[in-house]
PDB file of C-alpha atoms in Angstrom:
ATOM      1  CA  UNK A  73     -15.433  31.813  -1.600  1.00 51.00           C
ATOM      2  CA  UNK A  74     -11.851  30.623  -1.395  1.00 70.00           C
ATOM      3  CA  UNK A  75      -9.515  31.980  -4.088  1.00 90.00           C
ATOM      4  CA  UNK A  76      -9.347  29.720  -7.103  1.00 91.00           C
ATOM      5  CA  UNK A  77      -6.026  28.019  -7.882  1.00 90.00           C
ATOM      6  CA  UNK A  78      -5.900  26.939 -11.559  1.00 91.00           C
ATOM      7  CA  UNK A  79      -4.863  23.383 -12.375  1.00 92.00           C
ATOM      8  CA  UNK A  80      -2.104  22.722 -14.900  1.00 93.00           C
ATOM      9  CA  UNK A  81      -2.980  23.251 -18.543  1.00 92.00           C
ATOM     10  CA  UNK A  82      -1.923  19.697 -19.434  1.00 92.00           C
ATOM     11  CA  UNK A  83      -4.221  18.243 -16.731  1.00 95.00           C
ATOM     12  CA  UNK A  84      -7.092  20.380 -18.040  1.00 95.00           C
ATOM     13  CA  UNK A  85      -6.396  18.990 -21.516  1.00 95.00           C
ATOM     14  CA  UNK A  86      -6.497  15.469 -20.034  1.00 96.00           C
ATOM     15  CA  UNK A  87      -9.920  16.187 -18.497  1.00 97.00           C
ATOM     16  CA  UNK A  88     -11.190  17.538 -21.826  1.00 97.00           C
ATOM     17  CA  UNK A  89     -10.056  14.372 -23.573  1.00 97.00           C
ATOM     18  CA  UNK A  90     -11.889  12.213 -21.032  1.00 97.00           C
ATOM     19  CA  UNK A  91     -15.033  14.286 -21.557  1.00 97.00           C
ATOM     20  CA  UNK A  92     -14.845  14.075 -25.355  1.00 97.00           C
ATOM     21  CA  UNK A  93     -14.295  10.307 -25.262  1.00 97.00           C
ATOM     22  CA  UNK A  94     -17.143   9.845 -22.755  1.00 96.00           C
ATOM     23  CA  UNK A  95     -15.217   7.333 -20.650  1.00 95.00           C
ATOM     24  CA  UNK A  96     -16.212   6.438 -17.109  1.00 97.00           C
ATOM     25  CA  UNK A  97     -13.976   8.035 -14.487  1.00 98.00           C
ATOM     26  CA  UNK A  98     -13.336   7.692 -10.777  1.00 98.00           C
ATOM     27  CA  UNK A  99     -13.174  11.142  -9.173  1.00 98.00           C
ATOM     28  CA  UNK A 100     -11.785  11.924  -5.765  1.00 98.00           C
ATOM     29  CA  UNK A 101     -12.407  15.497  -4.640  1.00 98.00           C
ATOM     30  CA  UNK A 102     -13.085  17.739  -1.661  1.00 97.00           C
ATOM     31  CA  UNK A 103     -16.814  18.478  -1.507  1.00 95.00           C
ATOM     32  CA  UNK A 104     -18.262  21.829  -0.412  1.00 91.00           C
ATOM     33  CA  UNK A 105     -18.713  20.293   3.047  1.00 94.00           C
ATOM     34  CA  UNK A 106     -14.942  19.776   3.273  1.00 95.00           C
ATOM     35  CA  UNK A 107     -15.194  16.003   3.100  1.00 97.00           C
ATOM     36  CA  UNK A 108     -13.235  13.827   0.703  1.00 98.00           C
ATOM     37  CA  UNK A 109     -15.720  12.368  -1.770  1.00 97.00           C
ATOM     38  CA  UNK A 110     -15.454   9.609  -4.362  1.00 97.00           C
ATOM     39  CA  UNK A 111     -17.671   9.574  -7.436  1.00 97.00           C
ATOM     40  CA  UNK A 112     -17.913   7.163 -10.371  1.00 98.00           C
ATOM     41  CA  UNK A 113     -19.276   9.101 -13.338  1.00 98.00           C
ATOM     42  CA  UNK A 114     -18.579  10.565 -16.782  1.00 98.00           C
ATOM     43  CA  UNK A 115     -17.378  14.109 -17.378  1.00 98.00           C
ATOM     44  CA  UNK A 116     -19.929  15.918 -19.531  1.00 98.00           C
ATOM     45  CA  UNK A 117     -18.465  19.423 -19.670  1.00 97.00           C
ATOM     46  CA  UNK A 118     -15.800  21.811 -18.402  1.00 98.00           C
ATOM     47  CA  UNK A 119     -16.746  25.481 -18.017  1.00 97.00           C
ATOM     48  CA  UNK A 120     -15.389  28.671 -16.529  1.00 96.00           C
ATOM     49  CA  UNK A 121     -17.663  30.925 -14.481  1.00 95.00           C
ATOM     50  CA  UNK A 122     -16.479  34.094 -12.724  1.00 93.00           C
ATOM     51  CA  UNK A 123     -12.847  33.063 -13.235  1.00 92.00           C
ATOM     52  CA  UNK A 124     -13.331  29.606 -11.682  1.00 95.00           C
ATOM     53  CA  UNK A 125     -13.136  26.373 -13.705  1.00 96.00           C
ATOM     54  CA  UNK A 126     -15.757  23.689 -13.074  1.00 97.00           C
ATOM     55  CA  UNK A 127     -16.333  20.104 -14.136  1.00 98.00           C
ATOM     56  CA  UNK A 128     -19.849  18.844 -14.780  1.00 98.00           C
ATOM     57  CA  UNK A 129     -20.752  15.164 -14.679  1.00 98.00           C
ATOM     58  CA  UNK A 130     -23.547  12.919 -15.863  1.00 97.00           C
ATOM     59  CA  UNK A 131     -24.623  12.517 -12.220  1.00 96.00           C
ATOM     60  CA  UNK A 132     -25.316  16.263 -12.016  1.00 96.00           C
ATOM     61  CA  UNK A 133     -22.252  17.112  -9.922  1.00 96.00           C
ATOM     62  CA  UNK A 134     -20.533  20.472 -10.351  1.00 97.00           C
ATOM     63  CA  UNK A 135     -16.940  20.303  -9.076  1.00 97.00           C
ATOM     64  CA  UNK A 136     -14.402  23.111  -8.885  1.00 97.00           C
ATOM     65  CA  UNK A 137     -11.283  21.858 -10.629  1.00 96.00           C
ATOM     66  CA  UNK A 138      -9.001  23.010  -7.804  1.00 94.00           C
ATOM     67  CA  UNK A 139     -10.954  20.686  -5.470  1.00 96.00           C
ATOM     68  CA  UNK A 140      -9.957  17.595  -7.456  1.00 96.00           C
ATOM     69  CA  UNK A 141      -7.659  15.183  -5.626  1.00 97.00           C
ATOM     70  CA  UNK A 142      -7.461  12.658  -8.473  1.00 97.00           C
ATOM     71  CA  UNK A 143      -9.165  11.443 -11.625  1.00 97.00           C
ATOM     72  CA  UNK A 144      -8.629   7.739 -12.325  1.00 96.00           C
ATOM     73  CA  UNK A 145      -5.810   7.848  -9.762  1.00 95.00           C
ATOM     74  CA  UNK A 146      -3.978  10.724 -11.442  1.00 94.00           C
ATOM     75  CA  UNK A 147      -3.532  13.775  -9.192  1.00 93.00           C
ATOM     76  CA  UNK A 148      -3.673  17.258 -10.716  1.00 90.00           C
ATOM     77  CA  UNK A 149      -0.727  19.619 -10.831  1.00 80.00           C
ATOM     78  CA  UNK A 150      -1.738  23.060  -9.576  1.00 66.00           C
ATOM     79  CA  UNK A 151       0.839  24.904 -11.611  1.00 66.00           C
ATOM     80  CA  UNK A 152      -0.918  26.565 -14.573  1.00 61.00           C
ATOM     81  CA  UNK A 153      -0.105  30.236 -14.381  1.00 54.00           C
ATOM     82  CA  UNK A 154      -1.339  33.072 -16.524  1.00 52.00           C
ATOM     83  CA  UNK A 155       0.925  35.968 -17.411  1.00 44.00           C
TER      84      UNK A 155
END
């Protein structure tokens, strides 16, 4: 598995807010096959497993957060660093 690159903390907070509000989102991400994929869905949960953050959707998708290209047209900032 490719090393995980955390997204910015503020972008993560944005994703959490979308999940809590239950709003429909347009996701653009790189699928496991390496292809750019678009999905219209709702974010149901954000979880960390083995040091990797994932998004879960109401369509059953599990997406690594560092594979996101945009959510509702807003691109993530890959700059959250831990000390």
